[in-house]
Amino acid sequence: VVSTNDGSQQQQGQQRRRPLGHRWAIAADGVDLSGDWELIVTDDFRKEYDRYLERLGQPKLVRSVAIGIIGQTTDQVLQMDQGRSLLIVGKNIRGTWTRTLVSSGTDTTTGAESYKPLRVPIVTADAETVQAESWWENDGTVHVSWLRGVTKYGGGSFESRRYLEENGNVY
């Protein structure tokens, strides 16, 4: 018997039932995004980030500074309750941003159509209250979150995708 990340126990080697559908509330067995993470800033990333900031209307000077400091961004992640919640503490030169993303979707007890999307209020790094909606895709291996109702920097909705690569060494 082994302990699972939700505090329950299961027989060693036994996998829990898979949720139905494409949108899960829980992570797949063995997927845990907990850890301390640094951004991998490549030349391609810098170019994409510059284009993103430009589309938000940021002047060249602001974009240059942002590109210069983006590599100092870190995330500390704690995955809880089989991945239903991700506590994320982001740190950068501007300060610390703490938020909890709560996933909605199917789990091992619900049918594919028996969940309701859950939107929870969170406060952004810019002290703006927005709605966050989160779930797991790709059979519980990719965590997706949407921030809706953002008004700063051109406003809109922003998607983040979190997943592991290279045997869990890259997030």
PDB file of C-alpha atoms in Angstrom:
ATOM      1  CA  VAL A   1       0.000   0.000   0.000  1.00  0.00           C
ATOM      2  CA  VAL A   2       1.298   3.461  -0.895  1.00  0.00           C
ATOM      3  CA  SER A   3       0.078   6.895   0.069  1.00  0.00           C
ATOM      4  CA  THR A   4      -1.289   9.124  -2.707  1.00  0.00           C
ATOM      5  CA  ASN A   5      -0.982  12.900  -2.904  1.00  0.00           C
ATOM      6  CA  ASP A   6      -4.607  13.252  -1.722  1.00  0.00           C
ATOM      7  CA  GLY A   7      -3.962  11.380   1.539  1.00  0.00           C
ATOM      8  CA  SER A   8      -5.729   8.178   0.440  1.00  0.00           C
ATOM      9  CA  GLN A   9      -4.044   4.825  -0.034  1.00  0.00           C
ATOM     10  CA  GLN A  10      -3.972   2.345  -2.897  1.00  0.00           C
ATOM     11  CA  GLN A  11      -2.264  -0.958  -3.573  1.00  0.00           C
ATOM     12  CA  GLN A  12       1.250  -0.523  -4.925  1.00  0.00           C
ATOM     13  CA  GLY A  13       1.245  -0.777  -8.720  1.00  0.00           C
ATOM     14  CA  GLN A  14      -2.511  -0.184  -8.862  1.00  0.00           C
ATOM     15  CA  GLN A  15      -3.617   2.879 -10.803  1.00  0.00           C
ATOM     16  CA  ARG A  16      -6.779   4.767  -9.965  1.00  0.00           C
ATOM     17  CA  ARG A  17      -9.640   4.906 -12.445  1.00  0.00           C
ATOM     18  CA  ARG A  18      -9.261   7.446 -15.240  1.00  0.00           C
ATOM     19  CA  PRO A  19     -11.696  10.363 -15.439  1.00  0.00           C
ATOM     20  CA  LEU A  20     -13.960  10.537 -18.484  1.00  0.00           C
ATOM     21  CA  GLY A  21     -13.757  13.220 -21.152  1.00  0.00           C
ATOM     22  CA  HIS A  22     -11.050  15.644 -22.219  1.00  0.00           C
ATOM     23  CA  ARG A  23     -11.214  18.079 -19.296  1.00  0.00           C
ATOM     24  CA  TRP A  24     -10.133  16.682 -15.952  1.00  0.00           C
ATOM     25  CA  ALA A  25     -10.236  18.148 -12.441  1.00  0.00           C
ATOM     26  CA  ILE A  26      -7.302  15.978 -11.375  1.00  0.00           C
ATOM     27  CA  ALA A  27      -3.813  15.199 -12.639  1.00  0.00           C
ATOM     28  CA  ALA A  28      -2.835  11.825 -14.051  1.00  0.00           C
ATOM     29  CA  ASP A  29      -1.117   9.344 -11.767  1.00  0.00           C
ATOM     30  CA  GLY A  30       2.535  10.324 -11.398  1.00  0.00           C
ATOM     31  CA  VAL A  31       2.073  13.948 -12.550  1.00  0.00           C
ATOM     32  CA  ASP A  32       3.127  16.434  -9.883  1.00  0.00           C
ATOM     33  CA  LEU A  33       4.099  19.998 -10.784  1.00  0.00           C
ATOM     34  CA  SER A  34       5.325  20.740  -7.247  1.00  0.00           C
ATOM     35  CA  GLY A  35       8.762  22.293  -7.152  1.00  0.00           C
ATOM     36  CA  ASP A  36      10.864  25.411  -7.601  1.00  0.00           C
ATOM     37  CA  TRP A  37      10.981  26.488 -11.247  1.00  0.00           C
ATOM     38  CA  GLU A  38      12.953  29.031 -13.280  1.00  0.00           C
ATOM     39  CA  LEU A  39      12.026  30.239 -16.742  1.00  0.00           C
ATOM     40  CA  ILE A  40      14.098  28.911 -19.596  1.00  0.00           C
ATOM     41  CA  VAL A  41      14.788  32.064 -21.590  1.00  0.00           C
ATOM     42  CA  THR A  42      15.989  31.301 -25.108  1.00  0.00           C
ATOM     43  CA  ASP A  43      16.423  33.695 -28.037  1.00  0.00           C
ATOM     44  CA  ASP A  44      13.131  32.415 -29.482  1.00  0.00           C
ATOM     45  CA  PHE A  45      11.395  33.025 -26.146  1.00  0.00           C
ATOM     46  CA  ARG A  46      12.729  36.605 -26.062  1.00  0.00           C
ATOM     47  CA  LYS A  47      11.435  37.260 -29.599  1.00  0.00           C
ATOM     48  CA  GLU A  48       7.984  35.850 -28.771  1.00  0.00           C
ATOM     49  CA  TYR A  49       7.850  37.801 -25.510  1.00  0.00           C
ATOM     50  CA  ASP A  50       8.807  41.013 -27.326  1.00  0.00           C
ATOM     51  CA  ARG A  51       6.029  40.448 -29.896  1.00  0.00           C
ATOM     52  CA  TYR A  52       3.557  39.730 -27.096  1.00  0.00           C
ATOM     53  CA  LEU A  53       4.455  42.950 -25.237  1.00  0.00           C
ATOM     54  CA  GLU A  54       4.358  44.921 -28.485  1.00  0.00           C
ATOM     55  CA  ARG A  55       0.808  43.667 -29.180  1.00  0.00           C
ATOM     56  CA  LEU A  56      -0.120  44.861 -25.692  1.00  0.00           C
ATOM     57  CA  GLY A  57       1.015  48.336 -26.733  1.00  0.00           C
ATOM     58  CA  GLN A  58       4.196  48.480 -24.674  1.00  0.00           C
ATOM     59  CA  PRO A  59       6.847  50.911 -25.982  1.00  0.00           C
ATOM     60  CA  LYS A  60      10.270  49.634 -27.046  1.00  0.00           C
ATOM     61  CA  LEU A  61      11.986  50.903 -23.858  1.00  0.00           C
ATOM     62  CA  VAL A  62       9.573  49.009 -21.591  1.00  0.00           C
ATOM     63  CA  ARG A  63       9.891  45.875 -23.735  1.00  0.00           C
ATOM     64  CA  SER A  64      13.695  46.042 -23.604  1.00  0.00           C
ATOM     65  CA  VAL A  65      13.712  46.264 -19.818  1.00  0.00           C
ATOM     66  CA  ALA A  66      11.130  43.476 -19.488  1.00  0.00           C
ATOM     67  CA  ILE A  67      13.110  41.182 -21.791  1.00  0.00           C
ATOM     68  CA  GLY A  68      16.253  41.903 -19.779  1.00  0.00           C
ATOM     69  CA  ILE A  69      14.733  40.882 -16.452  1.00  0.00           C
ATOM     70  CA  ILE A  70      12.334  38.087 -17.466  1.00  0.00           C
ATOM     71  CA  GLY A  71      14.982  35.480 -16.655  1.00  0.00           C
ATOM     72  CA  GLN A  72      14.802  36.478 -12.984  1.00  0.00           C
ATOM     73  CA  THR A  73      11.247  35.114 -12.748  1.00  0.00           C
ATOM     74  CA  THR A  74      10.726  32.016 -10.595  1.00  0.00           C
ATOM     75  CA  ASP A  75       7.674  29.982  -9.597  1.00  0.00           C
ATOM     76  CA  GLN A  76       7.312  27.880  -6.498  1.00  0.00           C
ATOM     77  CA  VAL A  77       4.463  25.396  -7.068  1.00  0.00           C
ATOM     78  CA  LEU A  78       2.657  23.163  -4.607  1.00  0.00           C
ATOM     79  CA  GLN A  79       0.217  20.702  -6.202  1.00  0.00           C
ATOM     80  CA  MET A  80      -2.491  19.531  -3.802  1.00  0.00           C
ATOM     81  CA  ASP A  81      -5.526  17.222  -3.734  1.00  0.00           C
ATOM     82  CA  GLN A  82      -4.543  15.121  -6.790  1.00  0.00           C
ATOM     83  CA  GLY A  83      -3.923  18.342  -8.736  1.00  0.00           C
ATOM     84  CA  ARG A  84      -7.271  20.012  -8.012  1.00  0.00           C
ATOM     85  CA  SER A  85      -5.339  22.941  -6.573  1.00  0.00           C
ATOM     86  CA  LEU A  86      -2.045  24.541  -7.540  1.00  0.00           C
ATOM     87  CA  LEU A  87      -0.588  27.059  -5.107  1.00  0.00           C
ATOM     88  CA  ILE A  88       1.838  29.196  -7.104  1.00  0.00           C
ATOM     89  CA  VAL A  89       4.200  31.770  -5.625  1.00  0.00           C
ATOM     90  CA  GLY A  90       5.765  33.739  -8.465  1.00  0.00           C
ATOM     91  CA  LYS A  91       8.743  35.981  -7.792  1.00  0.00           C
ATOM     92  CA  ASN A  92      10.351  38.549 -10.025  1.00  0.00           C
ATOM     93  CA  ILE A  93      12.078  41.897  -9.726  1.00  0.00           C
ATOM     94  CA  ARG A  94       8.708  43.610  -9.098  1.00  0.00           C
ATOM     95  CA  GLY A  95       7.809  41.411  -6.133  1.00  0.00           C
ATOM     96  CA  THR A  96       5.894  38.269  -5.202  1.00  0.00           C
ATOM     97  CA  TRP A  97       2.570  37.067  -6.599  1.00  0.00           C
ATOM     98  CA  THR A  98       0.724  34.307  -4.729  1.00  0.00           C
ATOM     99  CA  ARG A  99      -2.343  32.641  -6.201  1.00  0.00           C
ATOM    100  CA  THR A 100      -4.214  29.342  -6.007  1.00  0.00           C
ATOM    101  CA  LEU A 101      -5.671  27.833  -9.170  1.00  0.00           C
ATOM    102  CA  VAL A 102      -8.587  25.435  -8.618  1.00  0.00           C
ATOM    103  CA  SER A 103      -9.281  22.906 -11.372  1.00  0.00           C
ATOM    104  CA  SER A 104     -12.702  21.830 -12.553  1.00  0.00           C
ATOM    105  CA  GLY A 105     -13.615  18.976 -14.828  1.00  0.00           C
ATOM    106  CA  THR A 106     -14.286  15.295 -14.450  1.00  0.00           C
ATOM    107  CA  ASP A 107     -12.686  13.095 -11.845  1.00  0.00           C
ATOM    108  CA  THR A 108     -12.983   9.415 -10.995  1.00  0.00           C
ATOM    109  CA  THR A 109     -16.506   9.901  -9.589  1.00  0.00           C
ATOM    110  CA  THR A 110     -18.153  12.143 -12.205  1.00  0.00           C
ATOM    111  CA  GLY A 111     -19.332  11.560 -15.743  1.00  0.00           C
ATOM    112  CA  ALA A 112     -17.925  13.403 -18.745  1.00  0.00           C
ATOM    113  CA  GLU A 113     -20.762  15.943 -18.745  1.00  0.00           C
ATOM    114  CA  SER A 114     -21.544  16.155 -15.028  1.00  0.00           C
ATOM    115  CA  TYR A 115     -19.177  18.927 -13.955  1.00  0.00           C
ATOM    116  CA  LYS A 116     -19.601  22.685 -14.054  1.00  0.00           C
ATOM    117  CA  PRO A 117     -16.685  24.957 -14.978  1.00  0.00           C
ATOM    118  CA  LEU A 118     -15.420  26.697 -11.871  1.00  0.00           C
ATOM    119  CA  ARG A 119     -14.191  30.273 -11.963  1.00  0.00           C
ATOM    120  CA  VAL A 120     -12.454  31.597  -8.878  1.00  0.00           C
ATOM    121  CA  PRO A 121     -11.342  35.168  -8.181  1.00  0.00           C
ATOM    122  CA  ILE A 122      -7.616  35.740  -7.928  1.00  0.00           C
ATOM    123  CA  VAL A 123      -5.544  38.891  -7.630  1.00  0.00           C
ATOM    124  CA  THR A 124      -2.949  39.410 -10.362  1.00  0.00           C
ATOM    125  CA  ALA A 125       0.603  40.615  -9.867  1.00  0.00           C
ATOM    126  CA  ASP A 126      -0.751  44.081 -10.737  1.00  0.00           C
ATOM    127  CA  ALA A 127      -3.341  43.949  -7.901  1.00  0.00           C
ATOM    128  CA  GLU A 128      -6.250  43.439 -10.303  1.00  0.00           C
ATOM    129  CA  THR A 129      -8.991  40.964  -9.340  1.00  0.00           C
ATOM    130  CA  VAL A 130      -9.798  38.640 -12.256  1.00  0.00           C
ATOM    131  CA  GLN A 131     -11.524  35.292 -12.752  1.00  0.00           C
ATOM    132  CA  ALA A 132      -9.359  32.176 -13.099  1.00  0.00           C
ATOM    133  CA  GLU A 133     -10.554  28.922 -14.633  1.00  0.00           C
ATOM    134  CA  SER A 134      -8.314  25.838 -14.613  1.00  0.00           C
ATOM    135  CA  TRP A 135      -8.354  22.206 -15.702  1.00  0.00           C
ATOM    136  CA  TRP A 136      -6.146  19.323 -16.826  1.00  0.00           C
ATOM    137  CA  GLU A 137      -5.879  18.240 -20.484  1.00  0.00           C
ATOM    138  CA  ASN A 138      -4.009  15.512 -22.408  1.00  0.00           C
ATOM    139  CA  ASP A 139      -5.106  12.745 -20.042  1.00  0.00           C
ATOM    140  CA  GLY A 140      -4.191  14.780 -16.960  1.00  0.00           C
ATOM    141  CA  THR A 141      -0.661  15.723 -18.011  1.00  0.00           C
ATOM    142  CA  VAL A 142      -1.111  19.411 -18.983  1.00  0.00           C
ATOM    143  CA  HIS A 143      -2.532  21.981 -16.548  1.00  0.00           C
ATOM    144  CA  VAL A 144      -4.362  24.805 -18.328  1.00  0.00           C
ATOM    145  CA  SER A 145      -5.462  28.051 -16.704  1.00  0.00           C
ATOM    146  CA  TRP A 146      -7.280  31.057 -18.112  1.00  0.00           C
ATOM    147  CA  LEU A 147      -7.313  34.471 -16.489  1.00  0.00           C
ATOM    148  CA  ARG A 148     -10.419  36.339 -17.620  1.00  0.00           C
ATOM    149  CA  GLY A 149     -11.403  39.943 -17.111  1.00  0.00           C
ATOM    150  CA  VAL A 150      -7.920  41.439 -17.240  1.00  0.00           C
ATOM    151  CA  THR A 151      -8.139  45.160 -18.021  1.00  0.00           C
ATOM    152  CA  LYS A 152      -4.511  46.241 -17.734  1.00  0.00           C
ATOM    153  CA  TYR A 153      -2.021  46.148 -20.626  1.00  0.00           C
ATOM    154  CA  GLY A 154      -4.671  45.937 -23.323  1.00  0.00           C
ATOM    155  CA  GLY A 155      -6.934  43.618 -21.359  1.00  0.00           C
ATOM    156  CA  GLY A 156      -8.424  40.330 -22.369  1.00  0.00           C
ATOM    157  CA  SER A 157      -7.922  36.727 -21.353  1.00  0.00           C
ATOM    158  CA  PHE A 158      -4.587  35.014 -20.829  1.00  0.00           C
ATOM    159  CA  GLU A 159      -3.846  31.298 -21.065  1.00  0.00           C
ATOM    160  CA  SER A 160      -1.070  29.435 -19.268  1.00  0.00           C
ATOM    161  CA  ARG A 161      -0.101  25.806 -19.856  1.00  0.00           C
ATOM    162  CA  ARG A 162       2.017  23.921 -17.333  1.00  0.00           C
ATOM    163  CA  TYR A 163       3.478  20.479 -18.008  1.00  0.00           C
ATOM    164  CA  LEU A 164       6.581  18.393 -17.429  1.00  0.00           C
ATOM    165  CA  GLU A 165       9.197  17.419 -20.005  1.00  0.00           C
ATOM    166  CA  GLU A 166      12.521  15.574 -19.897  1.00  0.00           C
ATOM    167  CA  ASN A 167      11.493  13.148 -17.120  1.00  0.00           C
ATOM    168  CA  GLY A 168      10.114  15.939 -14.948  1.00  0.00           C
ATOM    169  CA  ASN A 169      13.166  18.190 -15.131  1.00  0.00           C
ATOM    170  CA  VAL A 170      11.462  20.913 -17.199  1.00  0.00           C
ATOM    171  CA  TYR A 171       8.141  22.602 -16.399  1.00  0.00           C
TER     172      TYR A 171
END
